[in-house]
mmCIF file of N, CA and C in Angstrom:
data_model
loop_
_atom_site.group_PDB
_atom_site.id
_atom_site.type_symbol
_atom_site.label_atom_id
_atom_site.label_comp_id
_atom_site.label_asym_id
_atom_site.label_seq_id
_atom_site.Cartn_x
_atom_site.Cartn_y
_atom_site.Cartn_z
ATOM 1 N N SER A 1 -15.543 12.955 24.498
ATOM 2 C CA SER A 1 -15.046 14.283 25.266
ATOM 3 C C SER A 1 -13.891 14.654 25.205
ATOM 4 N N GLN A 2 -13.341 15.772 25.078
ATOM 5 C CA GLN A 2 -11.844 16.040 25.291
ATOM 6 C C GLN A 2 -11.728 16.685 26.309
ATOM 7 N N LYS A 3 -12.417 16.797 27.805
ATOM 8 C CA LYS A 3 -12.010 17.116 28.520
ATOM 9 C C LYS A 3 -11.176 16.733 29.296
ATOM 10 N N GLY A 4 -10.520 17.565 29.868
ATOM 11 C CA GLY A 4 -8.980 16.973 30.940
ATOM 12 C C GLY A 4 -7.816 16.902 29.962
ATOM 13 N N SER A 5 -8.025 17.486 28.533
ATOM 14 C CA SER A 5 -6.649 17.507 27.680
ATOM 15 C C SER A 5 -6.620 18.778 27.297
ATOM 16 N N GLY A 6 -7.061 20.063 27.800
ATOM 17 C CA GLY A 6 -6.925 21.311 27.514
ATOM 18 C C GLY A 6 -7.420 21.586 26.221
ATOM 19 N N GLY A 7 -8.209 20.806 25.807
ATOM 20 C CA GLY A 7 -9.479 20.989 24.310
ATOM 21 C C GLY A 7 -8.202 20.701 23.175
ATOM 22 N N ARG A 8 -7.256 19.798 23.505
ATOM 23 C CA ARG A 8 -6.350 19.211 22.583
ATOM 24 C C ARG A 8 -6.694 18.433 21.702
ATOM 25 N N GLY A 9 -7.310 17.267 22.538
ATOM 26 C CA GLY A 9 -7.698 15.905 21.919
ATOM 27 C C GLY A 9 -6.574 15.344 21.296
ATOM 28 N N LEU A 10 -6.950 14.653 20.486
ATOM 29 C CA LEU A 10 -5.815 13.496 20.218
ATOM 30 C C LEU A 10 -4.574 14.436 19.197
ATOM 31 N N HIS A 11 -4.894 15.716 19.172
ATOM 32 C CA HIS A 11 -3.686 16.592 18.208
ATOM 33 C C HIS A 11 -2.580 16.531 19.306
ATOM 34 N N GLN A 12 -2.548 16.382 20.751
ATOM 35 C CA GLN A 12 -1.446 16.237 21.552
ATOM 36 C C GLN A 12 -0.761 15.503 21.385
ATOM 37 N N THR A 13 -1.231 14.145 21.100
ATOM 38 C CA THR A 13 -0.696 13.217 20.984
ATOM 39 C C THR A 13 0.124 12.891 19.761
ATOM 40 N N GLU A 14 -0.364 13.535 18.564
ATOM 41 C CA GLU A 14 0.217 13.813 17.507
ATOM 42 C C GLU A 14 1.483 14.445 17.285
ATOM 43 N N GLU A 15 1.601 15.464 18.003
ATOM 44 C CA GLU A 15 2.796 16.765 18.509
ATOM 45 C C GLU A 15 3.542 15.996 18.855
ATOM 46 N N THR A 16 3.260 14.846 19.882
ATOM 47 C CA THR A 16 4.413 14.022 20.590
ATOM 48 C C THR A 16 5.141 12.747 20.219
ATOM 49 N N MET A 17 4.445 12.780 18.722
ATOM 50 C CA MET A 17 5.129 11.388 18.078
ATOM 51 C C MET A 17 6.404 11.411 17.778
ATOM 52 N N LYS A 18 7.218 10.433 18.263
ATOM 53 C CA LYS A 18 8.520 10.616 18.085
ATOM 54 C C LYS A 18 8.853 9.476 17.363
ATOM 55 N N LEU A 19 10.225 9.417 17.073
ATOM 56 C CA LEU A 19 10.674 8.470 15.580
ATOM 57 C C LEU A 19 10.980 7.104 16.277
ATOM 58 N N ILE A 20 10.338 5.954 16.117
ATOM 59 C CA ILE A 20 10.849 4.732 16.887
ATOM 60 C C ILE A 20 12.085 4.323 16.193
ATOM 61 N N THR A 21 12.806 3.834 16.955
ATOM 62 C CA THR A 21 14.167 3.610 16.264
ATOM 63 C C THR A 21 14.574 2.119 16.612
ATOM 64 N N ARG A 22 15.312 1.577 15.577
ATOM 65 C CA ARG A 22 15.609 0.303 15.586
ATOM 66 C C ARG A 22 16.316 -0.024 17.155
ATOM 67 N N PHE A 23 17.187 0.681 17.794
ATOM 68 C CA PHE A 23 17.303 0.088 18.817
ATOM 69 C C PHE A 23 16.434 -0.148 20.186
ATOM 70 N N GLU A 24 15.350 0.745 19.688
ATOM 71 C CA GLU A 24 14.196 0.285 20.588
ATOM 72 C C GLU A 24 13.672 -0.627 20.063
ATOM 73 N N LEU A 25 13.331 -1.409 18.609
ATOM 74 C CA LEU A 25 12.773 -2.473 18.448
ATOM 75 C C LEU A 25 13.478 -3.872 18.616
ATOM 76 N N VAL A 26 14.641 -3.655 18.910
ATOM 77 C CA VAL A 26 15.141 -4.857 18.882
ATOM 78 C C VAL A 26 14.719 -5.678 20.436
ATOM 79 N N SER A 27 14.119 -5.054 21.218
ATOM 80 C CA SER A 27 14.097 -5.825 22.195
ATOM 81 C C SER A 27 12.584 -6.085 21.936
ATOM 82 N N ARG A 28 12.222 -5.928 21.228
ATOM 83 C CA ARG A 28 10.307 -6.045 21.163
ATOM 84 C C ARG A 28 9.977 -7.498 20.463
ATOM 85 N N SER A 29 8.798 -8.069 20.912
ATOM 86 C CA SER A 29 8.897 -9.618 19.967
ATOM 87 C C SER A 29 8.330 -9.204 18.918
ATOM 88 N N THR A 30 8.225 -10.435 17.638
ATOM 89 C CA THR A 30 8.154 -10.112 16.521
ATOM 90 C C THR A 30 6.521 -9.442 16.510
ATOM 91 N N ASN A 31 5.725 -10.197 17.169
ATOM 92 C CA ASN A 31 4.480 -9.776 17.724
ATOM 93 C C ASN A 31 4.239 -8.370 17.800
ATOM 94 N N GLU A 32 4.905 -8.026 18.697
ATOM 95 C CA GLU A 32 4.688 -6.678 18.869
ATOM 96 C C GLU A 32 5.067 -5.448 17.770
ATOM 97 N N LEU A 33 6.078 -6.099 17.022
ATOM 98 C CA LEU A 33 6.512 -5.324 15.774
ATOM 99 C C LEU A 33 5.408 -4.935 14.746
ATOM 100 N N HIS A 34 4.805 -6.106 14.392
ATOM 101 C CA HIS A 34 3.610 -6.227 14.056
ATOM 102 C C HIS A 34 2.410 -5.283 14.147
ATOM 103 N N SER A 35 2.250 -5.594 15.683
ATOM 104 C CA SER A 35 1.065 -4.048 16.317
ATOM 105 C C SER A 35 1.570 -2.997 15.918
ATOM 106 N N LEU A 36 2.845 -2.819 16.540
ATOM 107 C CA LEU A 36 3.102 -1.351 16.647
ATOM 108 C C LEU A 36 3.529 -0.715 14.788
ATOM 109 N N TYR A 37 3.461 -1.680 13.737
ATOM 110 C CA TYR A 37 3.595 -1.288 12.344
ATOM 111 C C TYR A 37 2.029 -1.010 11.926
ATOM 112 N N ARG A 38 1.033 -1.497 12.460
ATOM 113 C CA ARG A 38 -0.031 -1.420 12.311
ATOM 114 C C ARG A 38 -0.807 -0.043 12.932
ATOM 115 N N GLU A 39 -0.283 -0.197 14.104
ATOM 116 C CA GLU A 39 -0.491 1.280 15.090
ATOM 117 C C GLU A 39 -0.148 2.519 14.445
ATOM 118 N N THR A 40 1.140 2.221 13.744
ATOM 119 C CA THR A 40 1.978 3.457 13.061
ATOM 120 C C THR A 40 1.197 3.568 11.634
ATOM 121 N N PHE A 41 1.143 2.859 11.032
ATOM 122 C CA PHE A 41 0.584 2.885 9.911
ATOM 123 C C PHE A 41 -0.757 3.673 9.673
ATOM 124 N N ASN A 42 -1.745 3.217 10.622
ATOM 125 C CA ASN A 42 -2.835 3.837 10.625
ATOM 126 C C ASN A 42 -3.057 5.024 11.341
ATOM 127 N N ALA A 43 -1.708 5.631 12.090
ATOM 128 C CA ALA A 43 -1.878 7.183 12.298
ATOM 129 C C ALA A 43 -1.512 7.427 11.099
ATOM 130 N N LEU A 44 -0.490 7.041 10.773
ATOM 131 C CA LEU A 44 -0.107 8.076 9.431
ATOM 132 C C LEU A 44 -1.125 8.247 8.399
ATOM 133 N N SER A 45 -2.055 7.165 8.362
ATOM 134 C CA SER A 45 -3.073 7.386 7.169
ATOM 135 C C SER A 45 -4.307 8.874 7.820
ATOM 136 N N ARG A 46 -4.114 9.182 9.197
ATOM 137 C CA ARG A 46 -4.438 9.950 9.713
ATOM 138 C C ARG A 46 -4.076 11.560 9.735
ATOM 139 N N CYS A 47 -2.683 11.166 9.389
ATOM 140 C CA CYS A 47 -2.008 12.865 9.964
ATOM 141 C C CYS A 47 -1.744 13.640 8.766
ATOM 142 N N LYS A 48 -1.360 15.142 8.442
ATOM 143 C CA LYS A 48 -1.450 15.881 7.606
ATOM 144 C C LYS A 48 -0.380 15.504 6.645
ATOM 145 N N PRO A 49 -0.606 15.892 5.171
ATOM 146 C CA PRO A 49 0.399 15.644 4.242
ATOM 147 C C PRO A 49 1.403 16.535 4.516
ATOM 148 N N HIS A 50 2.669 15.957 4.283
ATOM 149 C CA HIS A 50 3.921 16.849 4.031
ATOM 150 C C HIS A 50 4.245 17.457 5.452
ATOM 151 N N SER A 51 3.864 17.143 6.345
ATOM 152 C CA SER A 51 3.985 17.339 7.886
ATOM 153 C C SER A 51 5.294 16.705 8.288
ATOM 154 N N ALA A 52 5.841 17.724 9.669
ATOM 155 C CA ALA A 52 6.878 16.465 10.266
ATOM 156 C C ALA A 52 6.305 15.588 10.375
ATOM 157 N N GLU A 53 5.167 15.099 11.200
ATOM 158 C CA GLU A 53 4.741 14.295 11.783
ATOM 159 C C GLU A 53 4.279 13.041 10.617
ATOM 160 N N GLN A 54 4.289 13.544 9.473
ATOM 161 C CA GLN A 54 4.196 12.137 8.166
ATOM 162 C C GLN A 54 5.819 11.902 8.088
ATOM 163 N N ARG A 55 6.483 12.827 8.211
ATOM 164 C CA ARG A 55 7.857 12.462 7.808
ATOM 165 C C ARG A 55 8.274 11.265 9.068
ATOM 166 N N THR A 56 8.081 11.706 10.280
ATOM 167 C CA THR A 56 8.277 10.996 11.731
ATOM 168 C C THR A 56 8.066 9.264 11.551
ATOM 169 N N TYR A 57 6.406 9.318 11.263
ATOM 170 C CA TYR A 57 5.734 8.238 10.822
ATOM 171 C C TYR A 57 6.374 7.337 10.001
ATOM 172 N N LEU A 58 6.464 7.666 8.548
ATOM 173 C CA LEU A 58 7.179 7.087 7.712
ATOM 174 C C LEU A 58 8.587 6.663 7.885
ATOM 175 N N ALA A 59 9.338 7.549 8.653
ATOM 176 C CA ALA A 59 10.807 6.747 9.068
ATOM 177 C C ALA A 59 10.426 5.791 10.182
ATOM 178 N N SER A 60 9.706 5.715 11.020
ATOM 179 C CA SER A 60 9.227 4.656 12.129
ATOM 180 C C SER A 60 9.022 3.578 11.442
ATOM 181 N N LEU A 61 8.190 3.732 10.240
ATOM 182 C CA LEU A 61 7.305 2.549 9.488
ATOM 183 C C LEU A 61 8.998 1.801 8.559
ATOM 184 N N ALA A 62 9.783 2.627 8.102
ATOM 185 C CA ALA A 62 10.843 2.102 7.605
ATOM 186 C C ALA A 62 11.844 1.357 8.848
ATOM 187 N N ASN A 63 11.624 2.267 9.754
ATOM 188 C CA ASN A 63 12.630 1.039 10.936
ATOM 189 C C ASN A 63 11.952 -0.288 11.381
ATOM 190 N N LEU A 64 10.856 0.062 11.493
ATOM 191 C CA LEU A 64 9.794 -1.209 11.631
ATOM 192 C C LEU A 64 10.029 -2.381 10.890
ATOM 193 N N GLU A 65 9.623 -1.820 9.501
ATOM 194 C CA GLU A 65 10.093 -2.709 8.013
ATOM 195 C C GLU A 65 11.292 -3.572 8.577
ATOM 196 N N ASP A 66 12.308 -2.497 8.641
ATOM 197 C CA ASP A 66 14.263 -3.299 8.782
ATOM 198 C C ASP A 66 13.876 -4.335 9.900
ATOM 199 N N GLU A 67 13.634 -3.871 10.864
ATOM 200 C CA GLU A 67 13.650 -5.037 12.080
ATOM 201 C C GLU A 67 12.788 -6.178 11.664
ATOM 202 N N ILE A 68 11.732 -6.224 11.274
ATOM 203 C CA ILE A 68 10.868 -7.454 10.891
ATOM 204 C C ILE A 68 11.405 -8.033 9.644
ATOM 205 N N ASN A 69 11.834 -7.783 8.613
ATOM 206 C CA ASN A 69 12.641 -8.087 7.607
ATOM 207 C C ASN A 69 14.134 -8.881 8.143
ATOM 208 N N SER A 70 14.611 -8.126 8.986
ATOM 209 C CA SER A 70 15.895 -8.620 9.490
ATOM 210 C C SER A 70 15.790 -9.920 10.386
ATOM 211 N N ARG A 71 14.500 -10.169 11.031
ATOM 212 C CA ARG A 71 14.336 -11.475 11.527
ATOM 213 C C ARG A 71 13.867 -12.532 10.574
ATOM 214 N N ALA A 72 13.244 -12.391 9.483
ATOM 215 C CA ALA A 72 12.830 -13.221 8.558
ATOM 216 C C ALA A 72 13.973 -13.882 7.779
ATOM 217 N N LEU A 73 15.161 -13.440 8.190
ATOM 218 C CA LEU A 73 16.250 -13.901 7.357
ATOM 219 C C LEU A 73 16.539 -15.588 8.033
#
C-alpha cells in the first residue's frame, strides 16, 4: 500500500536520489561499498532511460567503482 506517502510511493524516493560522492564513500567499509553498489545498480535498472535520475545513478556507480578499485591496489 502507498498510504501515508501522498500517493507517490517509490516515486518520491527516486526524485530525491542524490549523487553519492567519493568523499562520502571513504568512510564506508568495503562490504558497505559493495552493498551500496548492488542497491544502486538495482535502482538504476528500474529508472527511466535518459533521465536525470539515470545520470545520477550512473555517476554514483562510477564513484563506487573508483573507491572499490582504489582499495584493491
